[in-house]
Every structure is written in C-alpha cells, then in structure tokens.
Coordinates of C-alpha atoms in Angstrom, one line a residue:
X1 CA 163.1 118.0 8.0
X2 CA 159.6 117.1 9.0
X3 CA 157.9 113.6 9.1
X4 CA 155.1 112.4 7.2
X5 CA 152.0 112.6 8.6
X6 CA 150.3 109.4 9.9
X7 CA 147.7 110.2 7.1
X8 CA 150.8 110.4 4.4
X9 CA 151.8 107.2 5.4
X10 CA 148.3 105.5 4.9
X11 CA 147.8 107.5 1.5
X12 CA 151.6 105.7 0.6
X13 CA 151.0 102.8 -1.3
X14 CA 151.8 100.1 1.6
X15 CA 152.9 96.8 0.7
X16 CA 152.6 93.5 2.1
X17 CA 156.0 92.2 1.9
X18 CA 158.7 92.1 -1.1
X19 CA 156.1 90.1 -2.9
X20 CA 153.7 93.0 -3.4
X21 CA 156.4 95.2 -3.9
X22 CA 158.5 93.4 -6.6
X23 CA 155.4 93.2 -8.6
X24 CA 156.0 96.9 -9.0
X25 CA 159.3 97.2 -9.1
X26 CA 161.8 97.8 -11.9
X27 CA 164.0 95.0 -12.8
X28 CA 166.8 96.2 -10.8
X29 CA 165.3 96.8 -7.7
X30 CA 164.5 92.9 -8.1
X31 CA 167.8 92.3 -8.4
X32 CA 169.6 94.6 -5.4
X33 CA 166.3 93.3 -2.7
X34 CA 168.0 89.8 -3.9
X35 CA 172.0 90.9 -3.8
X36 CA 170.9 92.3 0.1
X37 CA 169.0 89.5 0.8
X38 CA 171.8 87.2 0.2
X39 CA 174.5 89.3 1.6
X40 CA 172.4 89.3 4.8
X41 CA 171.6 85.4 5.1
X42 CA 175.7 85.1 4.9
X43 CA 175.5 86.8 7.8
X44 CA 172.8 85.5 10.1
X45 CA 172.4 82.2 8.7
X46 CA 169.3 81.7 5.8
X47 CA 166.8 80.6 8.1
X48 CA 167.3 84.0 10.0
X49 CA 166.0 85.9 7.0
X50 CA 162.5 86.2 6.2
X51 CA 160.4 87.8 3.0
X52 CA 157.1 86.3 4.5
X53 CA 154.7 88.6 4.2
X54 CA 152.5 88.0 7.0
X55 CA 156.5 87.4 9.8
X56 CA 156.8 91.5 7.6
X57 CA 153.0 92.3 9.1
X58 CA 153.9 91.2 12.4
X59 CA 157.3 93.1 12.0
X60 CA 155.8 96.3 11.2
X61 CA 153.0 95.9 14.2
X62 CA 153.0 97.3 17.2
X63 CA 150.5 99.3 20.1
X64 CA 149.8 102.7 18.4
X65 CA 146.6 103.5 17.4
X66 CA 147.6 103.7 14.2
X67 CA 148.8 100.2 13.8
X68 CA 145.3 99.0 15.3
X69 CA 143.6 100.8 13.3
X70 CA 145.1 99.7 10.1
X71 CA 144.4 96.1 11.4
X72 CA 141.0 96.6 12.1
X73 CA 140.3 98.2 9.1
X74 CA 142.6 95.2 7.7
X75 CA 144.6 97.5 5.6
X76 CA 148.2 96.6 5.3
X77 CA 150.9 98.1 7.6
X78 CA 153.3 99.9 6.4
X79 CA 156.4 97.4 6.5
X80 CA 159.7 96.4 5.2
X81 CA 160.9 94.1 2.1
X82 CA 163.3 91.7 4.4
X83 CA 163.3 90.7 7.8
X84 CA 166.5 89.7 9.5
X85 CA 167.0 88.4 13.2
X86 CA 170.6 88.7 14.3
X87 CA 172.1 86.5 17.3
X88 CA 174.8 89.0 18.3
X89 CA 176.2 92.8 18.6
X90 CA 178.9 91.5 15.5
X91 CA 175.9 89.8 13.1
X92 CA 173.9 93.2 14.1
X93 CA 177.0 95.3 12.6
X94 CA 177.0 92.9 9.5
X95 CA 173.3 93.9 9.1
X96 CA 173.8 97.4 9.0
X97 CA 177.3 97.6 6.8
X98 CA 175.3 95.5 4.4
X99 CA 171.9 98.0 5.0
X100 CA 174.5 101.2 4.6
X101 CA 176.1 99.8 2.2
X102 CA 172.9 99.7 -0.3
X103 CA 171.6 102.4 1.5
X104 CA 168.7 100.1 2.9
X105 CA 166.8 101.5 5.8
X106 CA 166.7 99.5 9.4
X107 CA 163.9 99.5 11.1
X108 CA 165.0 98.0 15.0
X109 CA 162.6 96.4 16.4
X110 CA 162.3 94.5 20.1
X111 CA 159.3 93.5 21.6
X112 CA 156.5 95.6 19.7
X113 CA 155.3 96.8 22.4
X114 CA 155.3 100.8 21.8
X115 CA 152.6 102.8 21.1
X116 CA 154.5 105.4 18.5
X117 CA 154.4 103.8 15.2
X118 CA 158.2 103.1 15.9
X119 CA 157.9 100.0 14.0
X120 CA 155.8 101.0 11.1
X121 CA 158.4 100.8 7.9
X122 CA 157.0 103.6 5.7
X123 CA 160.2 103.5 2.8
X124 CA 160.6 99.9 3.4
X125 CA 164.1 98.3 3.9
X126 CA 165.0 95.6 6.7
X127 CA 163.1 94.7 10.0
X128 CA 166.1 93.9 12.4
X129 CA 164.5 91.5 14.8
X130 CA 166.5 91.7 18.1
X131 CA 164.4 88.8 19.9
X132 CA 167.1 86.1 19.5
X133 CA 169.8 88.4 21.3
X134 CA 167.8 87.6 24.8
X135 CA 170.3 86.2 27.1
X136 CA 171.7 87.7 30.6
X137 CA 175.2 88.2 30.5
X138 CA 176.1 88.6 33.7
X139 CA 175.1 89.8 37.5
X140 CA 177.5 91.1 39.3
X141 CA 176.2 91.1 42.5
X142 CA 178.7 93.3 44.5
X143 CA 178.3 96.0 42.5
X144 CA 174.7 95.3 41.7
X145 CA 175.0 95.7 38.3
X146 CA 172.8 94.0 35.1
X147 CA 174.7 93.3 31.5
X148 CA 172.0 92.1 29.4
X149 CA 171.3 91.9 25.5
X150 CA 169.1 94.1 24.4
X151 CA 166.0 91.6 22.8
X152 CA 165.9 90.4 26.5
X153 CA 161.8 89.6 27.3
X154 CA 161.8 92.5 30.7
X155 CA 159.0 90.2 31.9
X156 CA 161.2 87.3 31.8
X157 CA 164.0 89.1 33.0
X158 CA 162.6 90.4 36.6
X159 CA 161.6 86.7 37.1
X160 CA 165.0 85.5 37.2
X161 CA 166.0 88.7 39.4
X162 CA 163.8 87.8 41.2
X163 CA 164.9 84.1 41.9
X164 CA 167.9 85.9 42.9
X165 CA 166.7 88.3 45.5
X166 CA 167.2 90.8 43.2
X167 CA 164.9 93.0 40.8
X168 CA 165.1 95.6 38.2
X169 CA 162.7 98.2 39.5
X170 CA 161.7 99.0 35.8
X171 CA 157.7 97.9 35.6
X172 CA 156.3 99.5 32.6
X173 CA 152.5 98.9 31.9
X174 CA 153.9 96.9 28.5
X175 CA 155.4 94.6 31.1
X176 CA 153.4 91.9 29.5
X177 CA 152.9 93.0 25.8
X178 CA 156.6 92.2 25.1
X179 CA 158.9 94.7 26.1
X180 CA 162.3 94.5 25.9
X181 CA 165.5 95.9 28.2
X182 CA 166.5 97.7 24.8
X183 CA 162.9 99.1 24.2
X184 CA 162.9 100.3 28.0
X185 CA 166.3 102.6 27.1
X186 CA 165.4 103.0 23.5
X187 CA 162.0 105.2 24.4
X188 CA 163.6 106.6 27.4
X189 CA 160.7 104.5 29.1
X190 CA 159.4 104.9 33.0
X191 CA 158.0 102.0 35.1
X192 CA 155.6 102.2 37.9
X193 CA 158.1 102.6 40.5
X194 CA 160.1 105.5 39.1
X195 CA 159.6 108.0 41.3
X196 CA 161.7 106.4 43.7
X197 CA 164.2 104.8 41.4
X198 CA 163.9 106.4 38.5
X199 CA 162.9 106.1 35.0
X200 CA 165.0 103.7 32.3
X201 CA 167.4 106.6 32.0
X202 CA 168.5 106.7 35.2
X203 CA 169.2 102.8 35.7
X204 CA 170.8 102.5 32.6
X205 CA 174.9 102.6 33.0
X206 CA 176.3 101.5 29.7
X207 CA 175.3 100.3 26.0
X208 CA 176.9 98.6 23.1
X209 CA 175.5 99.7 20.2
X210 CA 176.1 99.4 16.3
X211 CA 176.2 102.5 14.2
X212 CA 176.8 102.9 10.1
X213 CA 178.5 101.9 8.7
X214 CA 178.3 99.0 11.4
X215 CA 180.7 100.4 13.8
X216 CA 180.4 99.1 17.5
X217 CA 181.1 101.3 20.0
X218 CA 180.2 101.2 23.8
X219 CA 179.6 104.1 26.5
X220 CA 181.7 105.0 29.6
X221 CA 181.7 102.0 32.4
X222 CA 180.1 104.3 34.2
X223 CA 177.2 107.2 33.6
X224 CA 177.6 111.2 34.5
X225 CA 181.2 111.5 35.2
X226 CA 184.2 113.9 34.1
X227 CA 185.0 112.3 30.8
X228 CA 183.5 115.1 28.2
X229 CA 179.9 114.8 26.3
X230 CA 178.0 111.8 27.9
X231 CA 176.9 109.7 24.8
X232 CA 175.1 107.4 26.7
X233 CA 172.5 109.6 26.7
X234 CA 172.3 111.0 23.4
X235 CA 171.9 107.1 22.6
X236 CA 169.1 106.7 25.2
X237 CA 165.8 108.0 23.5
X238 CA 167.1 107.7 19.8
X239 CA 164.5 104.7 19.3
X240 CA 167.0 103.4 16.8
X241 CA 167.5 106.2 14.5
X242 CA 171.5 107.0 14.9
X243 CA 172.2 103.0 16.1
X244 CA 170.8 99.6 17.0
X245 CA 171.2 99.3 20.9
X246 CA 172.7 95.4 21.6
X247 CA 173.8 95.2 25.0
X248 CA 172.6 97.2 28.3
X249 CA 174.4 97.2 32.1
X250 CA 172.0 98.0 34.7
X251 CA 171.6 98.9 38.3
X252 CA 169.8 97.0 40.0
X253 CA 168.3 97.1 43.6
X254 CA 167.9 94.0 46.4
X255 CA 163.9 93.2 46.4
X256 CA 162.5 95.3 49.3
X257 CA 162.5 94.3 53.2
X258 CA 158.9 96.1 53.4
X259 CA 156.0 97.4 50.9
X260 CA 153.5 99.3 52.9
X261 CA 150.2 101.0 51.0
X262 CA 148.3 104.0 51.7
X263 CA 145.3 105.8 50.1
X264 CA 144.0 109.1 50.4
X265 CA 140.6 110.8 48.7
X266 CA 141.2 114.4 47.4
X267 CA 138.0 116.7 46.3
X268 CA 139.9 118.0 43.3
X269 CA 142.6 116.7 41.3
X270 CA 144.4 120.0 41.7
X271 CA 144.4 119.3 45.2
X272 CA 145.9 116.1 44.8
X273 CA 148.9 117.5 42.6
X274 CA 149.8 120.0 45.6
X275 CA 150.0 117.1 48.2
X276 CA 152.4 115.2 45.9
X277 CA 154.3 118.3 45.4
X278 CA 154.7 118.9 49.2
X279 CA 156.1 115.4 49.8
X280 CA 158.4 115.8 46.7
X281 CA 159.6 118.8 47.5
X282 CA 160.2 117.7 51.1
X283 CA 162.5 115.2 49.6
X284 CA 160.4 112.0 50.4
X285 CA 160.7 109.4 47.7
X286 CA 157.5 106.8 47.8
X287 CA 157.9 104.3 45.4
X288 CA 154.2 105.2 44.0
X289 CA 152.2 108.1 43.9
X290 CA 149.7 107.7 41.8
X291 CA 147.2 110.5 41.7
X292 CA 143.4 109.7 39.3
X293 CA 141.3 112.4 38.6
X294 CA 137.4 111.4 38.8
X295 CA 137.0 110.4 35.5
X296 CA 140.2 108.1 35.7
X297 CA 139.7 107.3 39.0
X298 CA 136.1 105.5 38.2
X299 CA 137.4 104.2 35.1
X300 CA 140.4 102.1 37.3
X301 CA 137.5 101.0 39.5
X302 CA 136.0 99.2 37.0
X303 CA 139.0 97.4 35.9
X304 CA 140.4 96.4 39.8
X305 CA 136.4 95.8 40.9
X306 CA 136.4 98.5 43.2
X307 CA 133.7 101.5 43.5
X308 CA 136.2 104.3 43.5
X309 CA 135.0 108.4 43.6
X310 CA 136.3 111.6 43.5
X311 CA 140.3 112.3 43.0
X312 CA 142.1 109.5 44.1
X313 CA 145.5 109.0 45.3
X314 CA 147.3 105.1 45.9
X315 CA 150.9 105.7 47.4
X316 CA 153.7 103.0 47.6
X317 CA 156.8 103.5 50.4
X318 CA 159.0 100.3 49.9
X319 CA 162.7 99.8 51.3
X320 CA 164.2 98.7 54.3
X321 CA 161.4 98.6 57.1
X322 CA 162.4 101.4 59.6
X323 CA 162.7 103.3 56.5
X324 CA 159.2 102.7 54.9
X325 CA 157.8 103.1 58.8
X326 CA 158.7 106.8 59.1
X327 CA 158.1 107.5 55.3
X328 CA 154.5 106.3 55.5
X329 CA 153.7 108.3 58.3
X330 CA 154.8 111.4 56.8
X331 CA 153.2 111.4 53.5
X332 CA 150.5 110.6 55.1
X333 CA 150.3 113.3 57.8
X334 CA 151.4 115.7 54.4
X335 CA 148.1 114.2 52.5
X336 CA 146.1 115.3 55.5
X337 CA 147.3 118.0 55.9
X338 CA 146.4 119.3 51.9
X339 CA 143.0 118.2 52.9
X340 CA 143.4 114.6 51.6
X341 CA 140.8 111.7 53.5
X342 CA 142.6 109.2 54.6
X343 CA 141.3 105.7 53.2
X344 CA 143.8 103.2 54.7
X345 CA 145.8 100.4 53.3
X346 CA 143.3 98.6 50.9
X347 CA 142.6 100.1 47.6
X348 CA 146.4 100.9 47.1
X349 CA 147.3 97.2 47.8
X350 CA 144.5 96.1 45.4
X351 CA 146.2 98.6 43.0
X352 CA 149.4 97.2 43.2
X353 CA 148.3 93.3 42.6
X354 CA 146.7 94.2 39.5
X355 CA 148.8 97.2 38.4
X356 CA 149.1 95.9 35.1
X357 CA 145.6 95.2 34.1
X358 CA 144.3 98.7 32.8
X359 CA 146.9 97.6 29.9
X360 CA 144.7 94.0 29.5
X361 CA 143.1 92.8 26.6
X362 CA 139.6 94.3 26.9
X363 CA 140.5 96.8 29.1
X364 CA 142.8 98.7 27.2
X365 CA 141.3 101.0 24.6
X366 CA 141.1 99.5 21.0
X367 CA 139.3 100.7 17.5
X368 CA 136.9 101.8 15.9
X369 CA 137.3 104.1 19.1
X370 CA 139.5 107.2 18.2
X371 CA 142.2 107.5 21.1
X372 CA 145.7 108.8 22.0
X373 CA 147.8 108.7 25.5
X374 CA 149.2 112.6 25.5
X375 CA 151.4 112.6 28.2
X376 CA 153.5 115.0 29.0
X377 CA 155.8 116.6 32.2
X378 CA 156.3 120.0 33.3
X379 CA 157.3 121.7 36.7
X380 CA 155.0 122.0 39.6
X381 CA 154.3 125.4 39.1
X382 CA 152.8 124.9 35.9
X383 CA 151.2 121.4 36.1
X384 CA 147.5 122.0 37.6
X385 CA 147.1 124.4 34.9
X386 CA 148.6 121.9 32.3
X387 CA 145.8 119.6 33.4
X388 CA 143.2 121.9 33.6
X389 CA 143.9 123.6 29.7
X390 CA 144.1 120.1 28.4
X391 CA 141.0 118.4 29.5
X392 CA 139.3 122.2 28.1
X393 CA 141.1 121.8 24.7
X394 CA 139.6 118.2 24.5
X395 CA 136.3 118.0 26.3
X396 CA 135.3 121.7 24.6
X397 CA 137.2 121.7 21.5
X398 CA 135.9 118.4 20.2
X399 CA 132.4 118.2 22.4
X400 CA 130.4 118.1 18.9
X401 CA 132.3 114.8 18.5
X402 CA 131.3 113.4 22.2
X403 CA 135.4 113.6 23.4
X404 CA 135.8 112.3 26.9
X405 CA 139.2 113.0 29.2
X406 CA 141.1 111.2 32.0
X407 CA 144.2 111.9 33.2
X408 CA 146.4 110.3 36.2
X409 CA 149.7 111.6 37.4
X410 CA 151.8 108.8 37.9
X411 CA 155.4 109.9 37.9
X412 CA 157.2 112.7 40.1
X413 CA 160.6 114.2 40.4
X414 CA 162.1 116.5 42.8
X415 CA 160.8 119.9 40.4
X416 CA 157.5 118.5 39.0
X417 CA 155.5 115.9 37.9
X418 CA 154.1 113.6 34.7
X419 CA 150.6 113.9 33.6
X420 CA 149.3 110.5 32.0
X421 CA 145.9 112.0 30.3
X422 CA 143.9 110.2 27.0
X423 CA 141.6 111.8 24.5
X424 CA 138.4 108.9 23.2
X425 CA 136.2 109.8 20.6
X426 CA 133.9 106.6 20.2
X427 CA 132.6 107.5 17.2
X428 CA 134.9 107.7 14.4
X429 CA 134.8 108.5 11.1
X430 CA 133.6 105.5 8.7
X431 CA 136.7 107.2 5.9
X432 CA 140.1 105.7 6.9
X433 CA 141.5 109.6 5.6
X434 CA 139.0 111.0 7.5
X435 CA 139.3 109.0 11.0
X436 CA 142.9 109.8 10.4
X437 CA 142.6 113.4 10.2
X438 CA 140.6 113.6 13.3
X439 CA 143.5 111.3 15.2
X440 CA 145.6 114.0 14.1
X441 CA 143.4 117.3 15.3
X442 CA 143.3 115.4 18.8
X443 CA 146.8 115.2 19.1
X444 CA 147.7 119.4 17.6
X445 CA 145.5 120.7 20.4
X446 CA 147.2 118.4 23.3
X447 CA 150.3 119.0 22.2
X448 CA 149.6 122.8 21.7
X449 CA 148.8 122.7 25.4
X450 CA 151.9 120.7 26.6
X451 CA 154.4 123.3 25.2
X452 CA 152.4 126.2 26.0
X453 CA 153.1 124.8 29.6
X454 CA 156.9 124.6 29.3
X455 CA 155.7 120.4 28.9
X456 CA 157.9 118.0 26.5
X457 CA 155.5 116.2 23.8
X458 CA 155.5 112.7 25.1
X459 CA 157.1 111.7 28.8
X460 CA 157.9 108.2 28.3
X461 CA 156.5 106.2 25.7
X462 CA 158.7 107.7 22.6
X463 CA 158.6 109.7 19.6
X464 CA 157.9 107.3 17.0
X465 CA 156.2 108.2 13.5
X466 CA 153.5 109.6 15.4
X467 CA 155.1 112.5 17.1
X468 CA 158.2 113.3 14.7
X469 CA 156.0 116.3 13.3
X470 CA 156.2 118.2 16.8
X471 CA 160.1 117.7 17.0
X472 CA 160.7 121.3 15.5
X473 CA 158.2 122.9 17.6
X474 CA 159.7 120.9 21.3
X475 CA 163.2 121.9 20.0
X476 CA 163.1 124.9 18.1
X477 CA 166.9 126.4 17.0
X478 CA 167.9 123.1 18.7
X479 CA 166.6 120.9 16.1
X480 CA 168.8 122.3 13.6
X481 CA 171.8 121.0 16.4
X482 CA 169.9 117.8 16.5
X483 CA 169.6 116.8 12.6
X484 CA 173.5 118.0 12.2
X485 CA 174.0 115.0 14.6
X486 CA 171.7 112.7 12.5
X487 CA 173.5 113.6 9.3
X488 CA 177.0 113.4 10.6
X489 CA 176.2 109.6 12.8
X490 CA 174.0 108.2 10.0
X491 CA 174.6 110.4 7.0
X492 CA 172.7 108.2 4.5
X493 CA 169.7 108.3 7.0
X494 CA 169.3 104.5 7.0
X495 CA 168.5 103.9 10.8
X496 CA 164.8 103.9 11.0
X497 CA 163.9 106.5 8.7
X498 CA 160.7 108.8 9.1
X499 CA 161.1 108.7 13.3
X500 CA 162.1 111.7 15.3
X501 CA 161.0 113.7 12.8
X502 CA 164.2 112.7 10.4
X503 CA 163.0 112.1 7.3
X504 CA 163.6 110.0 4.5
X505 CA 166.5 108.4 4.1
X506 CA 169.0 108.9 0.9
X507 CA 167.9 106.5 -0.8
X508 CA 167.0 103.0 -0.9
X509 CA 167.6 100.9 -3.7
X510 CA 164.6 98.3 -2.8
X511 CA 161.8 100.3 -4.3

C-alpha cells in the first residue's frame, strides 16, 4: 500500500474540526463522533476531550514544510474530529479499545515538534495528546537508568538531570520546539552528541506501549540479549502506527569531568569526510564532529556571528579528563594529517553555546520559500559521492528554478557517516497544487540519490506522511514483510493511518 501524496492530502477536502465536518456528514456519523466522544470523556475525564477547532489545528501542526505552508497560505490542516489527552498508559489503552472498537483512527501526538507530517490527520479520527503523561518515574542511579512517561518536555527533562549531576546525552536541534522522550524513540531521533553515545535507539532500554485493541505490553528489562526477536526495536521508529509509546527507561551518563573543542579548515568537503573517517575507523569517539561544506559553513556563520570559509569542521571530545586529553590530541594530529588547518579552540566552543540556534525563529527556513532537510546515511565508501550526486541533482536539476544546496555531516558511526543536506527554492509557485508539486520533484530526485548510494530515505527525523511513498522503494520484498506486521498488530489500521506508507485505515465511522 502506498501513501497519499502530500498534494492528495491538500486536494482532500480538509476540515477544521468536527464542526466542519458534521455539517457534511450523514446523520449517523453525527451520531457514532458523539457515542466515541462520550465513551472517551468516561475515560479521561470531559475536560480532557476537546472538538475545538482551533486545540484540532494545533493538534494537527507540526514542523514540516507542509504544515507551514498550509498555515501560511492559511488553509486548514488536515486534522482529526476529537482530541483526547490521556494521564496514563491504562486511560491511553481505554482510548484506543474505544478508537478500535469504532474503527477510529489515532493519531499520537507529543510535542509537535517533527518535520514529517506525522501529525497531520488526513482520514480524521482522534488526536491522542500525550503532554499530560510528563512525569519522571524514577532514577536509579546505580544502574543509571531513566523511567520516564513518554509526553515528558526533553528540554525540561535534562534540566532536572542535570540538577542531579546527571544528563541524557540526547540534544536534538527540536530541543526547544517541544520534543518529547517518546518523540526522541518514536522517529528513531539523533542528538548532537550521538556519535559518541548514540542515537535515541541506542539509549533507549525498555517501552510500555498500548496496542489494539488496547493491549499494554512492555519490552525485555533489558535491550539486545538472548531472549528471541527484539520488539523493542520494531517499536522504536513506528512513529505510532502499530502502538502509542507511554513509558521509556533510559541510560543515562554522569555530566562530563571535561569538554575540550577543536576546529579544523578543510579545502573540500570531501576532504573533510576522509578525516572523520580515519578517526572513526581508528575507533575514536568525539562527542562532535560536525563537518560544513562552504555553503553551510557560511550560512552557520551568520547565525553564531562568526565569518566562517571554506569546509569546516567543529569537534567535541568530552569524558573523563585524561581521557578527553589524549583524544583531542589525536584527532587532531588525524585532521592534520588529511590536510585539515588547524583553527584552535574558538569557533567549536562558540558552536557548542549556541548549537541550537540554526533551529531559531528567523533562522530556521520558513515559507513562501520551498525547502526540505534530505538526510540520509550510507557507508564511508559511498558517502563523498552521495554528497557530491546530491548537490548535482539539486543545484543542476532545478537551476531554472534558482535551487541552492548545503549539506553538513553531523553524525558518524564506526562504518559511515550521516549527511544533513537541504534543497531552497525561494521562489515558489503562487498555486498551492503547483508549489506542492515542485516540493514533491525536490524530494524524487534526493531520494533517487540516497538509494542509489546504498542511503536509507531519512536518518533521523522520521517517516511521517511525507516520506511513506518511498517506503516500497527503501524496502523492496521487505515491505511486503513489513505491512504483514501492520495487518496482523493493528489489523483495522487505526494507529495513525497514512504514515509509513500504510494506508488507509478500514474504516472510520466519523466521516
């Protein structure tokens, strides 16, 4: 099954709430949106349960530049007919045994923060508002170890880490637009620090989640060991389409003894990606390397206040201090070495302070500009060309159009590395289908590169609406495996339909 298209969905008929929609709809899907909405204030309570239209709009929003768009145009999102916010995993599995029961959809939602349509309700159904369920339950600290609910604010959470000595070294860019410890796991999300520690999948050790027809179940104790087929992480990266994701455990790490910054200068970009493969392939593990091309490069100068040229590297070696000491000096004798300049301590440690304003209001990119973050990961043997083909299919394929390209590489594992590149056209269409279309061109000929270079279709920020049409192409005979999963978890497809590339679900007596 394929997804709609992102210019489908606008073409559907959106609604504003239940109130636009009940205008059209027969009689008795009046009646069963008012049986589910009373079943469901039963179980949350009736101030818990919302036909607002404008608490639906804010529901369905989130960061992808679909969503914005439709807001700047101010078109209505695509959104659902109830909104529901549940305090617990067993008021979460009342939800969905009342959604499965009427074959509702449930769209999960946590902090909005994503950038894949993920929220976007395109058949309707109920928004299942996670943000009440935002309470630590527990640190152990002998085992270092997090349990957390899953509508848990991640900003809020590292602050009281923090207070603790302690930290979850999880700092997405979204750090500050809301994210949540379920949307970290949910997206299969990676912070600024992964390379070190690892990306959301690798610090995650458990879930609770809730599954139709509102069964709870719960992962091993513990990740990757002898026990058979590892749900855990079939559940990490579903983005809510075979359960709702209530409770996390985490590891976490003591904050660091020492944080010491270098920065190095490459001519090329390419010549950057071959220094950071020598020092992962040497087994060191900075906690940053973060590699800019020239176009990216001048672009995060303007946004730190710093005049910044050429292919630009920051690196990051945190830990204990003897540690960091002899870590340091090796990457950096490896960046000389691969012809790197060496440009001291500075412009990394400027970096780090004000990591998280490239994702700023005003400094992020925002319609009528025409955008999309095409990230991808592939081995080191194929990722210069990766680059390379990518910034051709955009700068060359769409010059008539004025495309620009950056890129950054900004995650690395011990077999290859994560290229964080954007496409801009500034002048878009002045047709909504149109400007839609051309969204949609952008994205066939990154993604045509990313698989033709043994890359995945997005790294870390999700599948979402936007995506799901790739899912057959990243997966081929797989996805066949991967749907028979779907239908046999969720067979009347109610958990956020229209994401992954699932489909429709079987079907909603709403509308």
């Amino acid at each position: 099954m394929r997804t709609q298209s992102a210019a489908q969905v606008l073409d559907r008929p959106a609604t504003a709430g239940p109130s636009a929609g009940a205008a059209a709809a027969s009689g008795g899907a009046a009646y069963i949106r008012s049986m589910v909405a009373h079943e469901l204030e039963r179980a949350v309570g009736p101030a818990h349960v919302s036909d607002d239209p404008k608490v639906l709009q804010a529901q369905a929003a989130d960061w992808s530049w679909f969503s914005q768009y439709l807001k700047y145009r101010d078109l209505p999102l695509p959104s659902a007919d109830l909104a529901v916010s549940p305090a617990s995993t067993a008021e979460v599995a009342e939800v969905v045994r009342i959604a499965d029961h009427f074959r509702v959809p449930v769209i999960v939602r946590g902090g909005g923060s994503g950038t894949q349509g993920g929220t976007l309700a395109p058949y309707g159904g109920i928004a299942l508002d996670l943000s009440r369920m935002n309470r630590i339950l527990d640190i152990d600290e002998q085992s270092l170890i997090l349990s957390v609910e899953a509508g848990m604010n991640g900003w809020e959470l590292e602050q009281k880490l923090n207070e603790r000595g302690l930290t979850l070294p999880h700092y997405p860019g979204s750090m500050h637009h809301g994210a949540t410890a379920g949307g970290y796991v949910a997206a299969r999300g990676s912070g600024v620090v992964s390379t070190k520690y690892g990306k959301a999948e690798d610090l995650v050790l458990q879930v609770k989640a809730v599954m139709p027809p509102g069964r709870i179940v719960e992962t091993l104790p513990v990740r990757n060991h002898a026990a058979g087929p590892d749900l855990l992480q079939v559940l990490v990266g579903s983005e809510g389409t075979l359960g709702a994701i209530t409770e996390l455990k985490f590891q976490l790490e003591r904050l660091p003894e020492r944080r010491d910054f270098v920065t190095f200068r490459f001519d090329t970009a390419v010549a950057g990606i071959e220094a950071a493969r020598q020092i992962m392939t040497k087994r060191w593990k900075p906690a940053v390397i973060r590699l800019y091309d020239p176009a990216d490069a001048g672009k995060l100068g303007k946004v730190i206040g710093r005049d910044i040229s050429g292919s630009v590297m920051v690196i990051c070696c945190e830990g204990n201090a003897p540690v960091v000491e002899v870590e340091v000096d090796a990457v950096a004798a490896i960046c000389t070495a691969a012809g790197g300049e060496d440009l001291g301590p500075e412009l990394a440690s400027v970096w780090w302070e004000n990591k998280y304003q490239p994702f700023a209001s005003g400094h992020a990119p925002a319609p009528p500009q025409i955008f999309g973050t095409t990230d991808s990961v592939t081995t080191f043997d194929k990722l210069p060309e990766l680059y390379l083909a990518k910034k051709r299919a955009i700068e060359e394929g769409f010059a008539h159009l004025g495309a620009r390209y950056t890129a950054h590489f900004s995650h690395w594992y011990p077999w290859g590395g994560m290229i964080y590149d954007r496409f801009y056209v500034d002048e878009a269409p002045d047709d909504p289908d149109e400007a839609v279309a051309l969204h949609d061109r952008l994205w066939d000929a990154a993604i045509a590169v990313s698989l033709k270079y043994g890359g995945v279709i997005n790294e870390h920020h999700g599948i979402g609406l936007k995506l799901g049409r790739f899912m057959r192409d990243q997966y081929g005979e797989a996805w066949h495996l991967i749907t028979s999963l779907k239908d046999a978890w969720d067979p009347n497809n109610i958990m956020n339909p229209g994401k992954l590339g699932f489909g429709p679900p079987r079907w909603s007596g709403l509308r």
